[in-house]
Coordinates of C-alpha atoms in Angstrom, one line a residue:
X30 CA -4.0 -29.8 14.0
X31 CA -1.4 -28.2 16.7
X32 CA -1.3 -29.9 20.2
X33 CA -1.8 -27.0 22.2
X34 CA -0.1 -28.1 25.5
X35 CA 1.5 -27.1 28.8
X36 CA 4.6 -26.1 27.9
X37 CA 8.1 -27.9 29.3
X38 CA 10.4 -25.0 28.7
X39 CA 8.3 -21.7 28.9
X40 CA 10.2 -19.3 31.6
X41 CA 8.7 -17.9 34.3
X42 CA 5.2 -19.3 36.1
X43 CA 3.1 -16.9 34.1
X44 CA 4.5 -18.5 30.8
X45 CA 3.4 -21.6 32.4
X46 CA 0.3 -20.8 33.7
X47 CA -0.6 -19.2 30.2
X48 CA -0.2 -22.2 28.3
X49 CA -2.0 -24.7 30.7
X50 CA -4.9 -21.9 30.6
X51 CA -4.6 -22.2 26.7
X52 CA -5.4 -25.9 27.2
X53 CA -8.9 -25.4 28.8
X54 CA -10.0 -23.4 25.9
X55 CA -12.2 -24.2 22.8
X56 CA -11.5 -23.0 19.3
X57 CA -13.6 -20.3 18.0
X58 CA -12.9 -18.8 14.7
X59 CA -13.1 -15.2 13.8
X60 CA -12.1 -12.7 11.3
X61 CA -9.0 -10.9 10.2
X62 CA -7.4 -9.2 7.7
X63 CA -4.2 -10.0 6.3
X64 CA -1.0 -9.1 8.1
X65 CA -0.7 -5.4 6.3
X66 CA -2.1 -5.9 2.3
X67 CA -3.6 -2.7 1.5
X68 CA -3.9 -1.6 4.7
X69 CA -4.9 1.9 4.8
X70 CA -6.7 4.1 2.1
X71 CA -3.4 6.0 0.5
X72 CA -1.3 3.1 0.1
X73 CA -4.5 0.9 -2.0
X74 CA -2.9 4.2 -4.5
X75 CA 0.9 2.8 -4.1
X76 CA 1.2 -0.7 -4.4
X77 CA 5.1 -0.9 -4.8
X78 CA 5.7 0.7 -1.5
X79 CA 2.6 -1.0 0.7
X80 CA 4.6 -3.0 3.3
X81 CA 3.0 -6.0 3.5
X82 CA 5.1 -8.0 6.9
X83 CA 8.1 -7.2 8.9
X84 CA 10.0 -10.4 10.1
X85 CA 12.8 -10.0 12.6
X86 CA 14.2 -13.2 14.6
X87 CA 18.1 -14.8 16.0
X88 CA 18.4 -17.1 12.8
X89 CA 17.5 -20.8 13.1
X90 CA 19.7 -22.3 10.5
X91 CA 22.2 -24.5 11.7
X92 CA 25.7 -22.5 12.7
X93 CA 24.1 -19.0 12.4
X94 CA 22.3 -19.1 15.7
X95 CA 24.8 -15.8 16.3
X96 CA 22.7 -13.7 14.0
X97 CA 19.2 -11.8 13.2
X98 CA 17.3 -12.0 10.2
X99 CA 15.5 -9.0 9.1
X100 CA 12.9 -9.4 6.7
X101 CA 10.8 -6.9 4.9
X102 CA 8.2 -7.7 2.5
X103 CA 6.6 -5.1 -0.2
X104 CA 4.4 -5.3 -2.9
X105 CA 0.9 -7.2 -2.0
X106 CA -1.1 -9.7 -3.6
X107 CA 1.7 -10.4 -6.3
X108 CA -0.6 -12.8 -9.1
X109 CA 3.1 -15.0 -10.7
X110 CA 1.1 -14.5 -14.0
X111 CA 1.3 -10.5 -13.4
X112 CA 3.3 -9.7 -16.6
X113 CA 4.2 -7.9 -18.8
X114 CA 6.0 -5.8 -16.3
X115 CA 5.4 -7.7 -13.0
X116 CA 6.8 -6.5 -10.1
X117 CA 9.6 -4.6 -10.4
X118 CA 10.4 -2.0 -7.1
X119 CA 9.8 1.5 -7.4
X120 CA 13.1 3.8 -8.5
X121 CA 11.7 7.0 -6.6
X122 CA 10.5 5.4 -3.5
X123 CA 13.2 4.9 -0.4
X124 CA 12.6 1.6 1.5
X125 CA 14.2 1.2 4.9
X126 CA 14.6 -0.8 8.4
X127 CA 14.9 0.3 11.5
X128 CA 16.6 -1.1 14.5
X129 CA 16.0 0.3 17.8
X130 CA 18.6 -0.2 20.5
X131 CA 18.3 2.1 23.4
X132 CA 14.6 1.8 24.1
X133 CA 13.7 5.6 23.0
X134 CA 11.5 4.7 20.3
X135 CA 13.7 6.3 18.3
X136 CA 16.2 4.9 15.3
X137 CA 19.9 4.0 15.8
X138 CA 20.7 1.7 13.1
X139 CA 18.3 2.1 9.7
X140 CA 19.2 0.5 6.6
X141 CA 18.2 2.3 3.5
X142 CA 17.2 0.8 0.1
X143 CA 17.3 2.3 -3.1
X144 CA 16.4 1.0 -6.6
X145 CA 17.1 1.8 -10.1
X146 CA 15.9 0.0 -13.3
X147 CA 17.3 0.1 -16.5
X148 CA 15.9 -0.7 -20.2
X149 CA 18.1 -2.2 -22.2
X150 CA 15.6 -1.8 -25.1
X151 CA 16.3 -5.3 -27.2
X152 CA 15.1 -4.5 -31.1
X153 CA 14.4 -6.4 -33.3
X154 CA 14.5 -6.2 -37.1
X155 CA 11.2 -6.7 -38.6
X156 CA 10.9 -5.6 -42.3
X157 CA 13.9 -4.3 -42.4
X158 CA 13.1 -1.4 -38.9
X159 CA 14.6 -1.6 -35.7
X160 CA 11.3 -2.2 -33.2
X161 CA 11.8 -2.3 -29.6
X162 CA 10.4 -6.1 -28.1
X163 CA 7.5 -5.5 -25.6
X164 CA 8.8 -7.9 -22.9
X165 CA 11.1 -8.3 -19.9
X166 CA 13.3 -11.3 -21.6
X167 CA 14.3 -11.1 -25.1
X168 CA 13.7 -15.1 -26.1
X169 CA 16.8 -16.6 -24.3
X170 CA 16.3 -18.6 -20.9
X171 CA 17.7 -17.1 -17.7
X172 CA 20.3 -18.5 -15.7
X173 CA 22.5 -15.7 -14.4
X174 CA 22.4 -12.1 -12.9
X175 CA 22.1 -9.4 -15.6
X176 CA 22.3 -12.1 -18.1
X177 CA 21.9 -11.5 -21.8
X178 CA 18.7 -12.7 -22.6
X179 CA 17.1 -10.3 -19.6
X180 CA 15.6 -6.7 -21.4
X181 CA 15.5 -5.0 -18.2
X182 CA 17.8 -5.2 -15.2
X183 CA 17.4 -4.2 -11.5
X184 CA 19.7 -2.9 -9.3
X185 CA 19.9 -1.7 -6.0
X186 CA 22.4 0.2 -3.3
X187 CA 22.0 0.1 0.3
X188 CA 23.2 2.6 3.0
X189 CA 23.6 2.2 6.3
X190 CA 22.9 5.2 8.6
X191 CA 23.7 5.7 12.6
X192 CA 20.8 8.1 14.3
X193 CA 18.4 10.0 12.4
X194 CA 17.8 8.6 9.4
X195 CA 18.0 11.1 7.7
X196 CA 20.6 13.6 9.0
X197 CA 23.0 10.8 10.9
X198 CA 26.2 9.2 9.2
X199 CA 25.4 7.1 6.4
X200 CA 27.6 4.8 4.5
X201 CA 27.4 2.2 1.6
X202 CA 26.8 -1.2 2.4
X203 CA 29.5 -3.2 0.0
X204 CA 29.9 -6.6 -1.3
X205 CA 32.2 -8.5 0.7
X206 CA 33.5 -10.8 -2.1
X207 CA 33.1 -9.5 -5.5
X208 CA 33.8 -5.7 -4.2
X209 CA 31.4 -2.7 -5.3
X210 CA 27.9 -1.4 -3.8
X211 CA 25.7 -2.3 -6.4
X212 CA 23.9 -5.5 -6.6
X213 CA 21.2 -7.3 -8.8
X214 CA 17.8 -8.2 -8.2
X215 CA 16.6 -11.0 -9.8
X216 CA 13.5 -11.0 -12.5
X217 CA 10.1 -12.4 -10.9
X218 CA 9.4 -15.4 -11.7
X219 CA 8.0 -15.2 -15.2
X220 CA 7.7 -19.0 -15.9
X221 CA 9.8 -22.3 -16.3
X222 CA 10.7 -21.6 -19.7
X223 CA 12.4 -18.2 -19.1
X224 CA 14.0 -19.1 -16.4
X225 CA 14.2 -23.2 -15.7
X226 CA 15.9 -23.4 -12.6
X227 CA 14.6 -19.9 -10.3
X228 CA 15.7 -21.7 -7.3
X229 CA 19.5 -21.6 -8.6
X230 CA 18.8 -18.5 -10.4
X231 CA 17.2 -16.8 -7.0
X232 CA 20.4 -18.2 -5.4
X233 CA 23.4 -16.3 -7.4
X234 CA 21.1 -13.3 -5.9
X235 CA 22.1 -13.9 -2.0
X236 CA 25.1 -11.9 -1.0
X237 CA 28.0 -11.4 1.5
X238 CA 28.4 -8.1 2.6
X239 CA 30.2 -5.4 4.5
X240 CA 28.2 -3.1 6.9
X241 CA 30.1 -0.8 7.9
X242 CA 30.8 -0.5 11.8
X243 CA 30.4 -4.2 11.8
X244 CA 33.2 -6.3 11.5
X245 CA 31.0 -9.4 10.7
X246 CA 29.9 -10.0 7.4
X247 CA 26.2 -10.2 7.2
X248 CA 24.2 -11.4 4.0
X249 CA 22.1 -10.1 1.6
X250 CA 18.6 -11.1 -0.5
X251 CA 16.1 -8.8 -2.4
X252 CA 13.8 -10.1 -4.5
X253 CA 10.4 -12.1 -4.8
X254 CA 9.2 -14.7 -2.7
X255 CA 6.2 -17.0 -2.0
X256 CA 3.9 -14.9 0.2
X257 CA 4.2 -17.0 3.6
X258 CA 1.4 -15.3 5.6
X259 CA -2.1 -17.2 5.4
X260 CA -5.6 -15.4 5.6
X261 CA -9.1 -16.2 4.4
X262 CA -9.8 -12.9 2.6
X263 CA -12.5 -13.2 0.8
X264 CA -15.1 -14.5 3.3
X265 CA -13.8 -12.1 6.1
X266 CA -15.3 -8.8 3.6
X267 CA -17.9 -10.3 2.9
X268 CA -19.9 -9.4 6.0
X269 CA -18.2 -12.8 7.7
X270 CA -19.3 -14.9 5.3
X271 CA -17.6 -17.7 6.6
X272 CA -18.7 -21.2 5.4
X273 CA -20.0 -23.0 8.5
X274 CA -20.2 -20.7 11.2
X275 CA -21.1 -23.3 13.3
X276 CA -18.0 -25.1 14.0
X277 CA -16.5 -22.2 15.8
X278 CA -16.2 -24.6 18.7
X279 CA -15.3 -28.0 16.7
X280 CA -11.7 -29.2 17.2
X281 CA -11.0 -28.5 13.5
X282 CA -11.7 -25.1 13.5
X283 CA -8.0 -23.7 12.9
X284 CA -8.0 -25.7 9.6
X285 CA -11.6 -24.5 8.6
X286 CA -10.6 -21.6 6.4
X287 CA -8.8 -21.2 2.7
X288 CA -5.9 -19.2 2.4
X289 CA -6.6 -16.8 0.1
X290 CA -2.6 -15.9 -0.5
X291 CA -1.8 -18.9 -1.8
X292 CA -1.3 -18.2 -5.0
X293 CA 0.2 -15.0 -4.4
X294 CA 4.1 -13.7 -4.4
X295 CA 5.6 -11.0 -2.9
X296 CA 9.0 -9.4 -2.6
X297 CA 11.5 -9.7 0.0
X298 CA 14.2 -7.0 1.4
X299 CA 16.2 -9.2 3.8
X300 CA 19.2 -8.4 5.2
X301 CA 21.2 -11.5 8.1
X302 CA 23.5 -9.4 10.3
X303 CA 25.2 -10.3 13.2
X304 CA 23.3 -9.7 16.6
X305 CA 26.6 -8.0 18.0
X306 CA 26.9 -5.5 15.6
X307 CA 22.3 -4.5 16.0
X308 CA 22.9 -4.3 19.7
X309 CA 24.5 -2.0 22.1
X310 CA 24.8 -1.3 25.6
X311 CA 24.7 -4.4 27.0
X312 CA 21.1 -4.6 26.5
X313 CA 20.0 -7.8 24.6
X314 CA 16.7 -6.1 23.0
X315 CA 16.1 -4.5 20.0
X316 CA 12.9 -3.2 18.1
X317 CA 12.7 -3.3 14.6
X318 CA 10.1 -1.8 12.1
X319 CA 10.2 -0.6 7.9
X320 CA 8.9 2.2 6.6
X321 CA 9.2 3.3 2.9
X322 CA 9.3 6.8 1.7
X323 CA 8.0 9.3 -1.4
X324 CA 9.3 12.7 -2.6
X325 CA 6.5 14.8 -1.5
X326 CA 5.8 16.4 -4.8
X327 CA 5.1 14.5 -8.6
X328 CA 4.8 16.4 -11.7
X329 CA 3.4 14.1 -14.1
X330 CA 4.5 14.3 -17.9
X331 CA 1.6 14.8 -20.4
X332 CA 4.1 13.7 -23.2
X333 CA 6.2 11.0 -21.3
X334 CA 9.3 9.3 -23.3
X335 CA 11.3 6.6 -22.4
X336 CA 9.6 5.9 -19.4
X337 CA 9.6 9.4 -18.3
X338 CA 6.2 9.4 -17.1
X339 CA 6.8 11.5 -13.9
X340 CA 9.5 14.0 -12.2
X341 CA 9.9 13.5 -8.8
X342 CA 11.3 16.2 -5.9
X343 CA 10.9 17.2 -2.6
X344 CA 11.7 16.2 0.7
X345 CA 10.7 12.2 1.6
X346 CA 7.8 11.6 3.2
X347 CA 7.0 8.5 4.8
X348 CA 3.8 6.3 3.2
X349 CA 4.7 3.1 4.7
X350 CA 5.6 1.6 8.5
X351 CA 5.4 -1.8 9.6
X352 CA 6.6 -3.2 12.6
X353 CA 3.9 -5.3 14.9
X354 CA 1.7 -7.4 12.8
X355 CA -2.0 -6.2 12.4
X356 CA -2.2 -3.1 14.2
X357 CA -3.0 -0.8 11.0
X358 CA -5.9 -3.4 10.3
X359 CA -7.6 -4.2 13.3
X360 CA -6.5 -1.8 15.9
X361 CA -5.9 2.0 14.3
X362 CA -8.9 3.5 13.5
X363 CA -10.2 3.9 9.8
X364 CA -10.2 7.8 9.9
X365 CA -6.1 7.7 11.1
X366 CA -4.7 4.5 9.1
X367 CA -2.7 7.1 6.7
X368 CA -2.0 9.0 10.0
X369 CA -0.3 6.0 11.5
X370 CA 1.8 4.9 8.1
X371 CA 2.8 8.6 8.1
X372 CA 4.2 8.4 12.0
X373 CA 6.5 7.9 14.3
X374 CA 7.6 5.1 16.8
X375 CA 8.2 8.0 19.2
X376 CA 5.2 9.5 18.5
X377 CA 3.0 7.2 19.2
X378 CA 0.6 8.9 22.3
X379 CA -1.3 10.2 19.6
X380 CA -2.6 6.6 18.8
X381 CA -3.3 5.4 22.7
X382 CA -7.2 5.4 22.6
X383 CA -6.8 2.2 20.5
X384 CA -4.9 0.3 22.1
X385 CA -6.3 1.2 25.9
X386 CA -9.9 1.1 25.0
X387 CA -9.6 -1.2 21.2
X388 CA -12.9 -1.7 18.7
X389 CA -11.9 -5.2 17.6
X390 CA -12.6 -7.0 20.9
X391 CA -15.9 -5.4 21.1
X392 CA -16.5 -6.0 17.5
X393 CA -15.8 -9.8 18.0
X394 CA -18.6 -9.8 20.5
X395 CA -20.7 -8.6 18.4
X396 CA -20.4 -11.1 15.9
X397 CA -19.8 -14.4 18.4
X398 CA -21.1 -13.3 21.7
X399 CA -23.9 -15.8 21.5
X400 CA -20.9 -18.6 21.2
X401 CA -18.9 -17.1 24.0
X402 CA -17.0 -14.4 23.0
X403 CA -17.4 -12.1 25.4
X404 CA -15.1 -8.8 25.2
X405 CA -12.6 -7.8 28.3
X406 CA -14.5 -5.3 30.6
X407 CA -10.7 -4.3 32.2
X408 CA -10.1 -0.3 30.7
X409 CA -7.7 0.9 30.4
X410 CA -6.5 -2.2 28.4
X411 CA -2.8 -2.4 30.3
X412 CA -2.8 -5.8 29.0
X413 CA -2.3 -4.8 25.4
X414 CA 0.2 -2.3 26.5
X415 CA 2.2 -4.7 27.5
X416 CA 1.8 -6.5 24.2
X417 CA 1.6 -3.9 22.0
X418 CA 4.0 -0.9 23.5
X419 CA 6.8 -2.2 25.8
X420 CA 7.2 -5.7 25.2
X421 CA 6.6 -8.4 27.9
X422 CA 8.9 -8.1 31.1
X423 CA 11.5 -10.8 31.8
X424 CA 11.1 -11.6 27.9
X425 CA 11.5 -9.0 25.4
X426 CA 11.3 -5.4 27.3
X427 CA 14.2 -3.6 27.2
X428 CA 16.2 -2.4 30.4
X429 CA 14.5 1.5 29.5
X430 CA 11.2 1.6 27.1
X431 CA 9.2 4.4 25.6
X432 CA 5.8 2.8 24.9
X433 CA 5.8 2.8 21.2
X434 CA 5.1 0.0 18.3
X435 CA 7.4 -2.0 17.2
X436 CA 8.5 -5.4 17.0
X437 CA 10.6 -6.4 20.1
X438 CA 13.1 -9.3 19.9
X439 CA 15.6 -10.4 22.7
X440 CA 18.4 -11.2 21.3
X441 CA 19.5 -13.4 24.3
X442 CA 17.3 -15.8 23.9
X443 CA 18.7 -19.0 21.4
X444 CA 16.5 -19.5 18.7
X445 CA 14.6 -22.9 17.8
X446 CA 15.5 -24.8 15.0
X447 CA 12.9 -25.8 12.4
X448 CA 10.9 -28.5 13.0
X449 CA 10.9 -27.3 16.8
X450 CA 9.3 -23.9 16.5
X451 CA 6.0 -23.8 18.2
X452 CA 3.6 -22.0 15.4
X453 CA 1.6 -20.0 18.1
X454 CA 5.0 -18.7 20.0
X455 CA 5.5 -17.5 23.9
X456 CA 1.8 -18.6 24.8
X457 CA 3.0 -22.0 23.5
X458 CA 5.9 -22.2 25.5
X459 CA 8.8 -21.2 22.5
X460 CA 10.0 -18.5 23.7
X461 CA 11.9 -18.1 20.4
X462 CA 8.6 -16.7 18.5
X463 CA 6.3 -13.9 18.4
X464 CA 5.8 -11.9 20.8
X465 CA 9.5 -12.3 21.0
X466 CA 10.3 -11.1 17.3
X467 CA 9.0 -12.5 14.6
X468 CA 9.5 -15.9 12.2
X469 CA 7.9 -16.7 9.2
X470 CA 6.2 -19.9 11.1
X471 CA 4.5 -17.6 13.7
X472 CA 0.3 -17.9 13.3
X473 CA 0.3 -14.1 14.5
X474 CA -2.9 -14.1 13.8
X475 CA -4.3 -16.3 16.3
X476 CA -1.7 -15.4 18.8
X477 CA -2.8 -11.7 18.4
X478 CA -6.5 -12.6 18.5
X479 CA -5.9 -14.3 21.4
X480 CA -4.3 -11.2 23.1
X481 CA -6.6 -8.8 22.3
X482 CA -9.4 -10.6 23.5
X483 CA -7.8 -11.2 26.9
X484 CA -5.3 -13.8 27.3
X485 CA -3.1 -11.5 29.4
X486 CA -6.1 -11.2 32.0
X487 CA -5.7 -15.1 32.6
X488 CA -2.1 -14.2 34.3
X489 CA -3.2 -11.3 35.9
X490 CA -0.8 -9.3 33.5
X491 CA -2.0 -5.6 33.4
X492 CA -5.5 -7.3 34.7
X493 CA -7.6 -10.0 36.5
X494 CA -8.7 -13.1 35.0
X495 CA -12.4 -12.1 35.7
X496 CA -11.7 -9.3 33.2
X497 CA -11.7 -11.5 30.9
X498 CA -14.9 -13.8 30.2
X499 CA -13.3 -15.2 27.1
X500 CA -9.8 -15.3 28.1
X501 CA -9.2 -19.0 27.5
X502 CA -10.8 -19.8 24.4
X503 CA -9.0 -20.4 21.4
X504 CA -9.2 -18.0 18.9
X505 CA -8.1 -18.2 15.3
X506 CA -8.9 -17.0 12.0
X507 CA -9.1 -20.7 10.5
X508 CA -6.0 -20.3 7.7
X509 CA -4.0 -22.3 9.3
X510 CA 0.2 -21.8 9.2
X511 CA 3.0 -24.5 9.5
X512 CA 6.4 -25.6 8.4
X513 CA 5.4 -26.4 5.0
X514 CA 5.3 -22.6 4.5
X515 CA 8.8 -21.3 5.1
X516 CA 12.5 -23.1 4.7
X517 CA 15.0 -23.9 6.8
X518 CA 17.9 -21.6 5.9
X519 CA 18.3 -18.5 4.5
X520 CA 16.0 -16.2 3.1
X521 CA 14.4 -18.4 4.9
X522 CA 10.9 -17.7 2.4
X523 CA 9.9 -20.0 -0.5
X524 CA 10.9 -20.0 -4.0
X525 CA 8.1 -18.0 -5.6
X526 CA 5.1 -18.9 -7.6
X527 CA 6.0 -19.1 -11.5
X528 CA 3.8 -17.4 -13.8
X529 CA 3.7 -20.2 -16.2
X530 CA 4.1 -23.4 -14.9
X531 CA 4.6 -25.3 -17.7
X532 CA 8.3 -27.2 -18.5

C-alpha cells in the first residue's frame, strides 16, 4: 500500500495543497478499461497495429538523465504461448511517433517505422522430398540476431522526418556502430528451450544510432516486452462485477483487484534520444503521440502463394493514435472511437463535448453514488482542459498551446531515479511523472480517475472546490502498479513472458 502524503518537493502551493487534499480522502474503487487494448471497434479487426500505451519521460537511469525515452507499445493481449506465428509486426502497416515542439498541435519531428519479414523456408527431407518445417525455429536454440537455427527473420528501417509527416524531409535513421539502416527484431519469446537466455538474446537487439540532425547518438529497441500496464478486465465487463463491492472505502482497496495483463506480452517501439536534439526554441516542452497507418485499399488473393495473401496500395490512412492514456476508452464517445484513431492532434475541436461536459464522471455516479461518488456539477469542465488539452501551467504547458491531445512532458524538469518515483505522479508531489509525461511506474489509472472526477476543483484550477463533492476521495481501479513492474535502465520494460517455461 502507497503512503499517500503531503508532498516535500511538489512546486508551487497548488501542487501542495493537492496532495495534502489527497490525504483527507478515502479509497473507492471503480472501473476502467485498459490503457488502449482494443479500444475502438475497427482496430478489435487489426490487432498488429492497435496501439496499446505511449510512454514518453527524461530517462531515469543513472548518467542518461540528458535524454527522453519514447516508448510505443503495439499488439494487445500478447498470450507467450501464441505460436505458431506469434507476434510478428505487420509489413504493410507504417508505425510512427510524433514529437510536438512548437505548441501547434501539429508534428515537427515523427519517427517512422517500417517492417519487413522474410521466410527462409527450412526443408527438410522426409522420404526422400524436400517439405518445408511448419515453425518459426528450425530445432537449433537461439542465441544471436538472424541466427541459423531462426526460420523467419524480422527486420526493420526507420526514417526520420522534419514537418508533415508525410511531405517534410525524411531521412534514414543508421546504426551508429555496425554502419547500415537495417536492424533485427528479435523472435518472441517462444520458450526456454529455443531460446535459453532471451534476456541476453533481447540484449544484442538494443542499438546505437544516428538520427540525423542530431549529433547525439540515441538508442534503439523493438521488440516484445512484458505488458507493464495493470487492469482488472474481466470483472470491469461484466456489469462491474467486482468481488466485494463493499470495501470501496477500506484502506486496502488499491490492492483489491487482479491484473488481468499479467500473463500477457506485448511489443515495444522505443527509441532514447537526446532531449536537445526533440526540442527547439528554447521551449523545454514537448508533446508526444503514435499513430500507425494502412494503405487504404486491400485486394485479397483467392489463390494466395508464399504468403501472398493480400496486395496492398493506396495512400496511408491512419487506424491508430495514442498519446494520453485512456481517452479512447473512457472519454470519446462509442459512435466516434474510429473517428478519433483516424484524427488529428490539430483537429481536435471536433471532440470538445467530451472532455467539457464527459460521460464517465456521471457514469461513476451512477454506479457509487450511494458510497460518495458524487460527479463535478462545474460545466464546462475547464478542469480537464487543463489536464487533457494544454497541459498544467507552470508544469508541462508550453510557452504557445493549441488545445489538443497529447502527452505533454517538460523536459526541464530532472527526472527521478527508480526507487524514488512516486507511482501516482504530480498529485503526489513527483513532478517527474504523469501528467508530466509518462513512465512505466505511473498508476495512470487512478491518477486519471482522480482528475476526471474533480481533483482539479480542490485547487480551484478551471473550478471551485464545491464543484466537486467528491474531489478528495481516492479513486482507483484496484490493479495496483509498482516497481516490481518495470526496470531500471533501458528499455526500461521487462523481459517478456516465455511461451514455455520449462528449462
Amino acid at each position: 500500500m502507497s503512503q499517500e502524503k503531503k508532498s516535500k518537493t511538489a512546486g508551487g502551493v497548488a501542487l501542495r495543497v493537492l496532495v495534502a487534499s489527497l490525504c483527507a480522502g478515502a479509497a473507492i474503487q471503480v472501473p476502467v478499461q485498459a490503457s488502449s487494448h482494443r479500444e475502438a471497434p475497427f482496430i478489435t479487426k487489426q490487432p498488429k497495429v492497435d496501439a496499446t500505451d505511449f510512454y514518453m519521460f527524461r530517462s531515469y537511469e543513472a548518467g542518461r538523465d540528458g535524454f527522453v525515452t519514447l516508448i510505443a507499445n503495439y499488439v494487445p493481449l500478447q498470450d507467450p504461448q501464441g505460436g505458431p506465428n506469434y507476434f510478428m509486426m505487420d509489413p504493410d502497416a507504417l508505425y510512427e511517433i510524433h514529437v510536438d515542439n512548437n505548441g501547434d498541435a501539429k508534428e515537427d519531428i515523427t519517427f517512422q517505422f517500417r517492417f519487413q519479414n522474410a521466410n527462409k523456408d527450412t526443408q527438410l527431407t522426409v522420404g526422400g522430398k524436400k517439405v518445408s518445417i511448419p515453425l518459426v525455429i528450425n530445432g537449433g536454440a537461439i542465441a544471436d540476431p538472424n541466427a541459423p537455427g531462426a526460420n523467419v527473420r524480422e527486420t526493420y528501417t526507420v526514417n526520420v522526418v522534419r514537418g508533415d509527416r508525410r511531405t517534410g524531409q525524411r531521412s534514414p535513421v543508421t546504426n551508429a556502430t555496425g554502419g547500415g539502416s537495417t536492424f533485427d527484431k528479435p523472435l518472441d519469446n517462444i520458450g526456454n528451450k529455443s531460446i535459453p537466455n532471451y534476456a541476453a538474446y533481447a540484449a544484442k537487439h538494443v542499438y546505437a544510432v544516428n538520427i540525423p540532425g542530431c549529433s547525439t547518438p540515441a538508442r534503439m529497441f523493438v521488440g516484445q516486452r512484458k505488458d507493464p500496464f495493470v487492469v482488472n478486465l474481466g470483472e470491469t465487463f461484466d456489469l462491474i462485477n467486482i468481488k466485494a463491492p463493499a470495501t470501496e472505502f477500506a484502506a486496502n482497496a488499491e490492492k483489491a483487484a487482479k491484473d488481468d495483463l499479467a500473463g500477457k506480452n506485448v511489443t515495444s517501439i522505443e527509441l532514447e534520444v537526446a532531449a536537445s536534439c526533440l526540442i527547439a526554441g528554447g521551449d523545454p516542452v514537448i508533446g508526444g503521440w503514435t499513430t500507425a497507418s494502412m494503405r487504404q485499399a486491400r485486394l485479397l488473393n483467392p489463390v494466395p502463394a508464399g504468403g501472398g495473401a493480400s496486395k496492398e496500395g493506396g495512400a496511408w490512412t491512419q487506424v491508430s493514435r495514442l498519446g494520453m492514456p485512456l481517452v479512447n476508452e473512457v472519454v470519446i464517445g462509442l459512435k466516434d472511437k474510429d473517428r478519433f484513431n483516424a484524427s488529428k492532434p490539430m483537429n481536435d475541436g471536433q471532440f470538445a463535448d467530451y472532455v467539457t461536459h464527459p460521460t464517465l464522471p456521471a457514469l461513476v455516479e451512477i454506479l457509487y453514488g450511494s458510497a460518495g461518488a458524487k460527479a463535478p456539477t462545474n460545466f464546462p469542465r475547464n478542469d480537464l482542459v487543463t489536464a487533457f488539452l494544454t497541459g498544467v501551467k507552470g508544469l508541462n504547458q508550453p510557452a504557445k498551446v493549441t488545445p489538443s491531445e497529447m502527452l505533454r512532458l517538460n523536459t526541464s524538469i530532472a527526472p527521478a531515479a527508480m526507487g524514488a518515483q512516486k507511482r501516482l505522479g504530480v498529485i503526489d508531489g513527483d513532478n517527474a511523472g504523469f501528467p508530466n509525461g509518462r513512465r512505466p511506474g505511473d498508476d495512470v489509472v487512478d491518477i486519471a480517475l482522480r482528475v476526471v472526477m474533480g481533483k482539479l476543483c480542490t485547487l480551484n484550477l478551471g473550478c471551485a472546490p464545491s464543484d466537486a463533492p467528491a474531489g478528495g476521495l481516492h479513486f482507483t481501479d484496484g490493479a495496483y502498479l509498482d516497481d516490481s513492474f518495470f526496470t531500471n535502465g533501458f528499455p526500461y520494460l521487462k523481459t517478456p513472458l516465455p511461451g514455455s517455461p520449462q528449462q
